[in-house]
Amino acid sequence: MGPIPLQRDIAQRPGTVIVGQGDDPRPVVRTSLPGIPQASAAARRFVRAALTDWTGGGLPSTGEFGERLTDDALTVASELVTNAVVHAGTTVELLLRLEDSAGPEPAALVLEITDHHPARSVRDGQGERPDPAEYGRGLQLVATLAESWGITYRTGLKTVWARLPGDDRYGMPDAPAADLAPRRRRPLPGGTPTPAPKYAVRDDAGWAGRGGLSFLAEASGLLAGQLDEDLVASTAGPLLVPRLADWCAIWLESEGGGPAAAPRLAGVWHRDEARTELLRPALEKEPLRLPGSVGTGPVPMPWPGGAAAARGDGTGAALAHRIISGGRTLGAVLVGREGTDHIPDAVAALLADFVRRVGLAVGAARAYTRQATISRILQRGLLPSKVAEIPGVTSALVYEPGDDGVVGGDFYDLFPCPGGRWCFVLGDVQGSGPEAAVVTGLARPWLRLLSREGFRVGEVLDRLNRLLLDDAMEAAEAAALMVAAAGGQQIQGGDQMQDGSQSRFLSLLYGDLVPLPGGGVRCTVASAGHPLPLLLRPDGSVRPAAEPQVLLGVVEDVAYGSQSFDLAPGDSLLCVTDGVTERRSGRLMFDDGDGLAQVLAGCAGLPAAGIADRIKRAVHAFAERPPDDDLAMLVIQVDGRADVRGSSVGE
């Protein structure tokens, strides 16, 4: 079975492939997962869908498999895929095979997880480990659940397999499906809902064992996929209710609000939705903040008055846990069970494990939010607030930063210069984040300064190249001094700092526009390691408008040249960054076979904004996944009525 893209929900029904010979057919399904954090959740969906299909298809062996085996299979798949992603980082192949019973051997379910980095060891569960919510619990858990397991090495591949038997150790009665999902009251004839059960019936012993492991594995995948703290809370609540509690509430501390700021009630959940609004007012009046002295364990709490009102009596047990990440308190979780005077220790321990995962997810969401906010502020400061309007010329700009929340390396500018010239810039700094922001923050002002000093196009690139090399040399010398100060020992990030000059590489398209006496403009342009600009004539013909040259900041002794040509009324010049030309769909790129020129040729007759919009839509439609690189393009079009004689700007 071929790869199934994650964005399409990998839990779509997998096909069954029958392999083997004679009387020993073995149903097998397989899929390929990218080496990203979401692969673990995708693996669980795939396994569940396969088992559902096999059961629905009446395969003989599946009669021996119950819900507990399904939980174990989901847990093993999740843990092994997590290990492969974290420690190998390559594409992961997941194979699921159903083996019929033969003689005394029971039927079995075999899982195989293969990665492409056999030199990396697998986690064996020994020694100190990071929190399993982030890195998984490894083979120790797999050894507990599987009848047998092992590791097979082949050229370029490492496979970890586990065999789960369908024998009588799964003979314990399965929990009804209603116990694994929120209870919904069925309406009686006439639309009147039936009364909700007085108390939820739970198998605490089962949850403390394999059910708890499966629950935590599923929760880890769901919580880790949220990048907003309120979404973390809204995901966590339904996971707890009604599986482990009759109701729960989550408070979140205000980030940077200080000790005096009251925590915010992020959500309240009750197994009976009608009772949620009776519970919420009482909890809002008394925000929950646990002192640091209570540690990370459960804290017994008095039964809230609102919960008593919702039930009609005051019986029940409540526990609170602090939400912690990186040693900081981020909030608290309060859970309640009705009709009991205590919550079993095994359940309290499971709740503590769950809340630790909530803490990791909230901490990660806040870090992402901070980074995204910083990136937006940096982006606003590094890019011009507006671009110049050129008489007789229409321009259209598209700029879409990558979706990772980190400031990108693409930048643009269009500004007037003395002598009746207008200069335009489209650049791309190697990398992203703070390093790219530093180069962008230097390059754009330097370009404006050099342009307004009257240097020609090639001379501007010569001087900018020299400035980048000087700046990179200073950064390398500073890194060398830091290494020397550390006694010659490796310091954290030393490799990156010693290679700091690489982050100064810059691809740039730079040019100027000068009005022509008879209409149109004279364009002079130079490309340094950048996708070449394309000239579109009104008849639909397209040609490159510059010659390729080396990146800026790489070679010291280089003289940059430029090309000049006339833009007549109706002509359009398209400038793009590699986020357009190198947009990928599998092994193909958007500009393979002059793909960009072909799309541009179909834009003849469109205004500048129409050209930019059509190319942007073509880039987005080229692949199913959203672009993961910055996307920038500038379209310059001479108006059909253009006569820009006499229009000049001096400073």
XYZ file of C-alpha atoms in Angstrom:
651
model
C 0.000 0.000 0.000
C 1.459 3.356 -0.962
C 2.042 6.379 1.237
C -1.041 8.165 2.527
C -0.576 11.920 3.076
C -1.099 12.999 6.675
C -3.210 15.979 5.732
C -5.807 13.602 4.242
C -6.293 11.776 7.560
C -4.375 8.552 7.349
C -7.187 6.673 9.102
C -9.052 6.264 5.845
C -9.830 2.603 5.209
C -6.606 0.784 4.263
C -6.775 -1.914 1.644
C -6.016 -5.517 2.598
C -3.264 -7.289 0.698
C -3.285 -11.121 0.864
C 0.185 -12.630 0.726
C 1.526 -16.146 1.258
C 0.793 -19.383 -0.490
C -1.448 -22.414 -0.193
C -3.559 -22.589 2.935
C -1.647 -19.873 4.759
C -2.932 -16.522 3.488
C -1.984 -13.600 5.734
C -3.838 -10.299 5.559
C -1.328 -7.440 5.505
C -1.637 -3.676 5.313
C 1.188 -1.170 5.173
C 1.678 2.566 4.915
C 4.469 5.124 4.901
C 4.598 7.990 7.388
C 6.784 11.111 7.242
C 9.212 11.598 10.113
C 7.223 14.316 11.900
C 5.592 14.453 15.370
C 2.104 13.847 13.947
C 3.179 10.436 12.610
C 2.390 8.741 15.928
C -1.255 9.844 15.902
C -1.509 8.907 12.213
C -0.179 5.422 12.985
C -2.872 4.886 15.623
C -5.602 5.930 13.207
C -4.221 3.586 10.556
C -4.057 0.578 12.912
C -7.555 1.185 14.245
C -8.951 1.464 10.718
C -7.198 -1.773 9.639
C -8.530 -3.759 12.593
C -12.011 -2.359 12.001
C -11.882 -3.414 8.345
C -10.636 -6.900 9.168
C -13.320 -7.420 11.790
C -16.005 -6.113 9.458
C -14.738 -8.385 6.710
C -15.194 -11.470 8.901
C -11.586 -12.631 8.856
C -11.387 -15.749 11.068
C -8.624 -14.682 13.444
C -10.262 -11.410 14.408
C -12.836 -13.261 16.458
C -10.104 -13.812 19.033
C -9.281 -10.113 19.255
C -11.128 -7.762 21.594
C -10.904 -4.129 22.602
C -7.952 -4.804 24.881
C -5.829 -6.128 22.020
C -6.835 -3.093 19.984
C -5.649 -0.829 22.818
C -2.344 -2.718 23.023
C -1.851 -2.544 19.257
C -2.488 1.206 19.248
C -0.053 1.704 22.128
C 2.716 -0.404 20.555
C 2.317 1.311 17.174
C 2.396 4.726 18.841
C 5.516 3.969 20.883
C 7.519 2.384 18.066
C 6.655 5.122 15.564
C 7.534 7.768 18.188
C 10.929 6.094 18.730
C 11.565 5.949 14.994
C 10.664 9.617 14.483
C 12.650 10.892 17.478
C 15.779 8.774 17.043
C 15.948 8.239 13.281
C 14.037 11.202 11.888
C 13.429 9.472 8.567
C 10.332 8.275 6.771
C 8.737 5.401 8.726
C 7.064 2.329 7.192
C 4.341 0.661 9.270
C 3.236 -2.904 8.477
C 0.363 -4.711 10.203
C 0.006 -8.483 9.648
C -2.722 -10.826 10.878
C -1.613 -14.414 11.527
C -4.166 -17.226 11.864
C -3.796 -19.784 14.641
C -1.828 -22.897 13.731
C -1.964 -25.929 16.028
C -1.314 -24.874 19.619
C -0.198 -21.413 18.555
C -2.892 -18.741 19.030
C -3.744 -16.198 16.381
C -1.523 -13.145 16.539
C -1.183 -9.593 15.366
C 2.296 -8.573 14.194
C 3.447 -4.958 13.856
C 6.629 -3.954 12.024
C 8.009 -0.404 12.105
C 10.920 0.317 9.760
C 13.103 3.418 9.560
C 16.062 4.312 7.350
C 18.709 5.064 9.956
C 19.992 1.710 11.245
C 23.053 3.330 12.847
C 20.849 4.933 15.506
C 20.038 2.785 18.534
C 16.495 2.266 19.717
C 15.380 3.338 23.165
C 15.688 0.450 25.616
C 14.004 2.070 28.598
C 17.191 2.197 30.731
C 18.766 5.210 32.366
C 17.382 8.700 32.658
C 14.916 9.664 29.968
C 12.938 12.750 29.062
C 9.270 12.836 29.894
C 7.455 10.107 27.905
C 4.804 12.591 26.811
C 7.410 14.057 24.499
C 9.721 11.157 23.682
C 7.686 7.993 24.309
C 8.319 5.194 26.777
C 10.203 2.980 24.355
C 10.778 -0.743 24.206
C 10.245 -1.353 27.912
C 6.538 -0.806 27.369
C 6.560 -2.838 24.135
C 8.213 -5.754 25.961
C 5.469 -5.602 28.596
C 2.617 -5.757 26.099
C 4.031 -8.050 23.416
C 4.427 -11.825 23.548
C 7.714 -11.390 21.693
C 9.562 -8.594 19.931
C 12.845 -8.012 18.175
C 14.988 -5.818 15.932
C 16.073 -6.704 12.401
C 18.859 -4.838 10.615
C 19.137 -4.786 6.844
C 21.160 -2.611 4.503
C 19.984 0.916 5.140
C 16.994 -0.227 7.222
C 16.137 -1.041 10.815
C 12.879 -2.851 11.673
C 11.415 -3.246 15.150
C 8.662 -5.884 15.305
C 6.244 -6.965 18.015
C 3.847 -9.934 18.190
C 0.575 -9.566 20.106
C -1.291 -12.878 20.597
C -5.074 -13.192 20.619
C -5.240 -15.753 23.423
C -7.119 -15.887 26.706
C -5.048 -13.199 28.345
C -7.426 -10.886 26.520
C -10.393 -12.800 27.886
C -11.366 -10.097 30.432
C -14.662 -8.504 29.465
C -14.124 -5.507 27.246
C -15.336 -2.150 28.481
C -18.486 -1.136 26.628
C -17.914 1.436 23.954
C -20.046 3.857 25.965
C -17.390 3.816 28.713
C -14.758 5.032 26.243
C -16.702 7.999 24.912
C -18.929 10.743 26.362
C -22.323 9.351 27.318
C -25.185 10.730 25.323
C -28.746 10.495 26.597
C -31.029 8.909 24.026
C -34.353 10.667 23.547
C -37.565 8.844 24.354
C -40.437 8.996 21.879
C -41.640 12.569 21.804
C -38.154 14.042 22.208
C -37.839 13.758 26.013
C -34.303 12.655 26.963
C -33.885 9.688 29.243
C -32.396 10.433 32.664
C -28.648 10.243 32.807
C -27.249 7.420 34.933
C -26.770 8.480 38.561
C -23.100 7.555 38.571
C -20.720 6.492 35.807
C -19.546 2.874 36.044
C -15.799 2.537 35.490
C -13.277 -0.268 35.468
C -10.549 1.498 37.473
C -8.393 -1.625 37.615
C -8.472 -1.880 33.839
C -7.677 1.793 33.379
C -4.731 1.553 35.736
C -3.275 -1.164 33.506
C -3.303 -1.443 29.741
C -6.244 0.903 29.322
C -4.302 3.672 31.035
C -1.268 3.178 28.812
C -3.393 3.373 25.696
C -5.192 6.417 27.069
C -1.918 8.237 27.781
C -0.505 7.354 24.355
C -3.590 8.726 22.632
C -3.624 11.826 24.839
C 0.042 12.550 24.093
C -0.573 12.591 20.350
C -3.715 14.719 20.588
C -2.263 17.289 22.991
C 1.057 17.596 21.170
C -0.716 18.671 17.995
C -2.192 21.840 19.557
C -0.342 25.158 19.206
C -2.737 27.270 21.253
C -3.136 26.902 25.027
C -6.930 27.207 24.880
C -7.024 24.406 22.301
C -4.893 22.314 24.656
C -7.452 22.868 27.416
C -10.419 22.149 25.149
C -8.722 18.910 24.045
C -7.797 17.820 27.575
C -11.264 18.243 29.113
C -13.149 15.774 26.885
C -10.314 13.260 27.325
C -10.891 13.239 31.089
C -14.699 13.316 31.105
C -16.246 10.761 31.389
C -13.313 8.360 31.089
C -11.742 9.206 34.446
C -14.046 11.770 36.047
C -17.647 12.976 36.111
C -16.538 16.569 35.661
C -13.363 18.613 35.416
C -12.234 22.218 35.171
C -8.968 23.700 33.909
C -7.459 27.029 34.969
C -4.547 28.690 33.181
C -2.244 31.303 34.691
C -1.917 34.527 32.730
C 1.514 34.621 31.104
C 3.421 37.619 32.438
C 0.434 38.642 34.547
C 2.372 38.478 37.838
C 1.443 36.727 41.080
C -1.490 39.069 41.715
C -3.303 38.108 38.500
C -6.004 35.493 39.074
C -5.851 32.356 36.926
C -8.325 32.170 34.060
C -10.963 29.443 33.882
C -10.215 27.944 30.464
C -13.039 25.407 30.471
C -15.523 23.286 32.421
C -16.774 19.851 31.340
C -19.475 17.616 32.843
C -20.584 14.181 31.680
C -24.081 15.666 31.494
C -23.755 18.772 29.348
C -26.866 20.309 30.904
C -25.109 20.407 34.284
C -22.019 22.187 33.007
C -23.616 25.620 33.263
C -24.709 24.901 36.857
C -21.125 24.085 37.812
C -19.355 26.894 35.964
C -20.556 29.909 38.085
C -19.286 28.397 41.346
C -15.891 27.652 39.829
C -15.599 31.110 38.298
C -16.114 32.720 41.719
C -13.228 30.790 43.290
C -10.251 30.567 40.870
C -8.043 27.601 41.709
C -4.389 28.348 42.405
C -2.353 25.684 44.191
C 0.731 26.780 46.153
C 4.083 25.521 44.986
C 4.593 23.718 48.287
C 2.076 21.009 47.306
C 4.453 19.653 44.665
C 3.216 17.749 41.639
C 1.016 15.201 43.395
C -2.772 15.171 43.771
C -4.346 17.583 46.275
C -7.744 16.619 47.809
C -10.188 19.499 47.446
C -13.590 20.251 49.019
C -16.593 19.418 46.872
C -17.580 22.652 45.059
C -20.979 24.093 45.891
C -21.865 24.302 42.217
C -21.204 20.594 41.786
C -23.543 19.852 44.702
C -26.239 22.011 43.125
C -25.797 20.220 39.849
C -26.296 16.858 41.559
C -28.816 17.783 44.208
C -26.578 16.490 47.041
C -23.064 17.097 48.317
C -21.442 13.690 47.903
C -18.350 13.315 45.832
C -14.559 13.465 45.780
C -12.407 16.088 44.063
C -8.690 16.196 43.312
C -6.530 19.010 41.959
C -3.198 18.843 40.138
C -0.832 21.684 39.248
C -0.059 22.167 35.554
C 3.732 22.524 35.391
C 6.206 22.995 32.551
C 9.885 23.787 32.924
C 9.497 24.235 36.668
C 6.854 26.948 36.240
C 3.229 26.672 37.315
C 0.978 27.256 34.315
C -2.374 26.464 35.911
C -4.344 23.703 37.603
C -6.747 20.866 36.786
C -9.626 19.994 39.110
C -11.527 16.727 38.641
C -14.527 15.343 40.485
C -16.223 11.972 40.879
C -19.750 11.728 42.163
C -21.100 9.214 44.673
C -17.766 8.366 46.283
C -15.634 9.676 49.116
C -12.268 9.130 47.422
C -10.570 8.693 44.071
C -8.438 5.510 43.865
C -4.694 5.983 44.061
C -4.189 4.265 40.695
C -6.545 6.730 39.030
C -4.896 9.668 40.804
C -1.517 8.516 39.479
C -2.957 8.227 35.970
C -4.387 11.735 36.314
C -0.956 13.016 37.388
C 0.645 11.477 34.280
C -2.047 13.049 32.123
C -1.642 16.506 33.702
C 2.115 16.348 33.082
C 1.322 15.946 29.395
C -1.065 18.878 29.580
C 1.759 20.928 31.099
C 4.145 20.022 28.289
C 1.507 20.909 25.688
C 0.622 24.248 27.324
C 4.317 25.125 27.651
C 4.965 24.280 24.011
C 1.900 26.257 22.894
C 3.048 29.300 24.844
C 6.561 29.048 23.435
C 5.104 28.848 19.929
C 2.866 31.862 20.589
C 5.812 33.906 21.896
C 7.927 32.966 18.897
C 5.127 33.771 16.468
C 4.553 37.152 18.137
C 8.257 38.002 18.006
C 8.359 36.946 14.372
C 5.437 39.172 13.463
C 7.043 42.140 15.191
C 10.393 41.475 13.508
C 8.722 41.017 10.138
C 6.929 44.343 10.430
C 10.207 46.052 11.322
C 12.265 44.407 8.580
C 9.858 45.024 5.702
C 8.776 48.399 4.343
C 5.458 49.737 5.598
C 4.585 50.597 1.984
C 6.179 50.494 -1.457
C 6.584 53.416 -3.804
C 4.004 54.230 -6.455
C 5.663 54.817 -9.826
C 3.871 57.106 -12.309
C 2.842 55.154 -15.404
C 3.840 51.854 -13.828
C 1.665 49.440 -11.846
C 3.196 47.087 -9.319
C 1.714 44.119 -7.462
C 3.328 42.435 -4.488
C 2.678 39.039 -2.873
C 4.392 38.110 0.377
C 3.511 35.029 2.429
C 5.907 33.988 5.203
C 6.297 30.296 5.932
C 3.773 28.742 8.300
C 6.253 27.705 11.029
C 5.781 30.882 13.070
C 9.462 31.859 12.597
C 10.578 35.033 10.892
C 11.603 34.192 7.350
C 14.496 35.225 5.158
C 12.596 36.747 2.219
C 12.393 40.522 1.904
C 11.409 43.106 -0.693
C 11.536 46.852 -1.334
C 10.493 49.385 -3.970
C 11.677 52.942 -3.349
C 12.493 56.213 -5.150
C 16.022 57.468 -5.704
C 17.507 60.814 -6.868
C 17.668 61.460 -10.586
C 14.205 60.193 -11.466
C 14.967 56.523 -10.703
C 13.010 53.883 -8.808
C 14.821 50.875 -7.365
C 13.326 47.478 -6.618
C 14.683 44.618 -4.515
C 13.710 41.011 -3.907
C 16.037 39.051 -1.626
C 16.278 35.735 0.177
C 18.623 35.176 3.106
C 19.796 31.625 3.724
C 17.891 30.100 6.639
C 15.295 31.702 8.866
C 14.846 32.980 12.377
C 17.115 35.482 14.152
C 20.139 34.848 11.898
C 18.161 35.629 8.777
C 16.562 38.636 10.478
C 20.019 40.065 11.232
C 21.044 39.873 7.567
C 17.741 41.307 6.371
C 18.034 44.129 8.895
C 21.451 44.981 7.468
C 20.924 44.364 3.754
C 17.806 46.457 3.163
C 19.158 49.708 4.681
C 22.517 49.159 2.969
C 20.768 48.769 -0.376
C 18.809 51.970 0.093
C 21.935 53.869 1.121
C 24.054 52.594 -1.763
C 21.251 53.176 -4.277
C 20.731 56.761 -3.189
C 24.462 57.443 -3.340
C 24.202 57.015 -7.116
C 26.060 53.722 -7.574
C 25.127 51.705 -10.631
C 23.315 48.388 -10.274
C 26.407 46.169 -10.533
C 28.363 48.440 -8.208
C 25.658 48.234 -5.563
C 25.950 44.426 -5.544
C 29.768 44.627 -5.417
C 29.683 46.783 -2.303
C 26.914 44.796 -0.637
C 28.914 41.609 -1.227
C 31.956 43.193 0.449
C 29.883 44.343 3.420
C 28.409 40.863 3.913
C 31.847 39.237 3.783
C 33.261 41.722 6.289
C 30.335 41.164 8.628
C 30.684 37.385 8.337
C 34.421 37.621 9.091
C 33.706 39.615 12.233
C 31.168 36.999 13.343
C 33.659 34.158 12.744
C 36.380 35.986 14.671
C 34.001 36.552 17.587
C 33.123 32.839 17.611
C 36.811 31.892 17.575
C 37.454 34.159 20.550
C 34.588 32.498 22.450
C 36.058 29.048 21.745
C 39.509 30.223 22.877
C 38.020 31.697 26.048
C 36.447 28.307 26.771
C 39.885 26.694 26.761
C 39.545 25.268 23.280
C 36.646 23.056 24.326
C 33.492 22.691 22.280
C 30.779 25.048 23.445
C 27.103 24.710 22.769
C 26.297 25.961 19.290
C 30.012 26.265 18.469
C 29.677 24.618 15.084
C 26.971 27.007 14.088
C 28.936 30.030 15.269
C 32.143 28.960 13.549
C 30.151 28.554 10.364
C 28.313 31.785 11.050
C 29.413 33.159 7.713
C 27.037 30.738 6.020
C 24.041 32.510 7.496
C 25.250 35.640 5.632
C 24.637 34.089 2.207
C 22.112 36.147 0.298
C 20.398 35.676 -3.038
C 19.282 39.009 -4.455
C 17.465 40.472 -7.419
C 18.142 44.201 -7.659
C 17.335 46.711 -10.349
C 16.278 50.237 -11.204
C 13.698 51.821 -13.496
C 14.311 55.027 -15.482
C 11.588 56.772 -17.548
C 12.030 56.880 -21.324
C 11.164 60.052 -23.280
C 8.783 58.258 -25.632
C 6.987 56.236 -22.975
C 7.900 53.081 -21.130
C 10.911 52.649 -18.891
C 14.512 51.481 -19.126
C 15.103 48.612 -16.680
C 18.544 47.604 -15.468
C 18.678 44.458 -13.341
C 21.186 42.074 -11.769
C 20.597 38.649 -10.260
C 22.961 37.222 -7.631
C 22.137 33.544 -7.034
C 18.430 34.363 -7.393
C 15.666 33.002 -9.658
C 15.903 35.024 -12.849
C 13.232 37.655 -13.563
C 10.903 36.874 -16.455
C 9.760 39.397 -19.054
C 6.212 38.932 -20.387
C 5.274 40.667 -23.651
C 1.621 41.409 -24.574
C 1.733 38.647 -27.213
C 2.372 36.033 -24.491
C 6.076 35.522 -25.187
C 8.268 35.050 -22.105
C 12.054 35.268 -21.718
C 14.562 35.579 -18.857
C 15.598 39.173 -18.269
C 18.955 38.676 -16.496
C 22.008 36.421 -16.337
C 22.761 34.134 -13.378
C 25.581 35.171 -11.021
C 27.008 33.889 -7.754
C 25.325 34.422 -4.366
C 26.295 37.445 -2.318
C 28.553 36.799 0.666
C 30.338 33.793 -0.874
C 33.193 34.942 -3.135
C 35.382 37.937 -2.368
C 36.888 38.738 -5.769
C 33.842 39.003 -7.979
C 32.527 41.821 -10.152
C 28.764 41.771 -10.631
C 27.315 42.743 -13.987
C 23.842 43.892 -15.007
C 21.529 43.734 -18.009
C 19.465 46.601 -19.391
C 16.330 46.454 -21.562
C 13.256 48.512 -22.289
C 9.814 47.828 -20.851
C 7.291 49.060 -23.390
C 3.649 49.822 -22.545
C 1.930 46.513 -21.765
C 5.142 44.694 -20.811
C 5.351 42.974 -17.417
C 8.365 41.921 -15.343
C 7.923 39.066 -12.853
C 10.359 38.677 -9.962
C 10.048 35.762 -7.492
C 11.960 34.044 -4.688
C 12.746 30.336 -4.574
C 9.621 29.747 -2.482
C 7.866 29.922 -5.877
C 10.306 28.122 -8.170
C 11.210 25.368 -5.669
C 7.698 24.633 -4.407
C 7.649 20.830 -4.191
C 5.136 18.114 -4.951
C 6.927 14.857 -4.231
C 10.087 14.913 -6.314
C 8.825 17.593 -8.674
C 9.359 21.327 -8.328
C 7.085 24.047 -9.651
C 9.664 25.405 -12.096
C 10.690 22.038 -13.522
C 10.454 22.198 -17.294
C 10.086 26.008 -17.158
C 6.813 25.621 -15.273
C 6.816 29.217 -14.053
C 7.320 30.594 -17.565
C 4.449 28.466 -18.859
C 2.069 29.807 -16.232
C 3.247 33.364 -16.882
C 2.673 32.986 -20.633
C -0.997 32.337 -19.893
C -1.218 35.655 -18.050
C -0.918 37.832 -21.144
C -3.483 40.617 -21.045
C -3.941 40.500 -17.253
C -3.139 43.489 -15.051
C -0.244 43.288 -12.598
C -2.494 42.239 -9.708
C -4.125 39.563 -11.876
C -0.742 38.119 -12.856
C 0.393 37.972 -9.231
C -2.851 36.337 -8.110
C -2.859 33.702 -10.853
C 0.727 32.655 -10.169
C 0.100 32.559 -6.422
C -2.900 30.270 -6.933
C -0.887 28.042 -9.264
C 1.886 27.727 -6.675
C -0.582 26.800 -3.926
C -2.385 24.301 -6.163
C 0.870 22.603 -7.209
C 0.952 20.471 -4.020
C -1.623 19.415 -1.470
C 0.390 20.511 1.552
C 0.653 24.258 2.278
C 3.950 25.922 1.316
C 6.616 25.481 3.982
C 8.881 28.214 2.633
C 8.452 31.961 2.326
C 6.741 33.003 -0.874
C 7.415 36.431 -2.389
C 6.834 37.883 -5.842
C 6.837 41.318 -7.416
C 5.126 42.182 -10.700
C 6.056 45.423 -12.481
C 3.878 46.372 -15.453
C 4.109 49.443 -17.673
C 0.679 50.936 -18.244
C -0.621 50.940 -21.789
C -0.959 54.719 -21.642
C 2.425 55.114 -19.956
C 4.353 58.311 -20.521
C 6.489 58.982 -17.493
C 8.564 61.762 -18.939
C 9.328 64.451 -16.428
C 8.379 62.382 -13.412
C 11.308 62.379 -11.039
C 12.041 62.159 -7.369
C 15.026 63.840 -5.804
C 16.394 63.698 -2.301
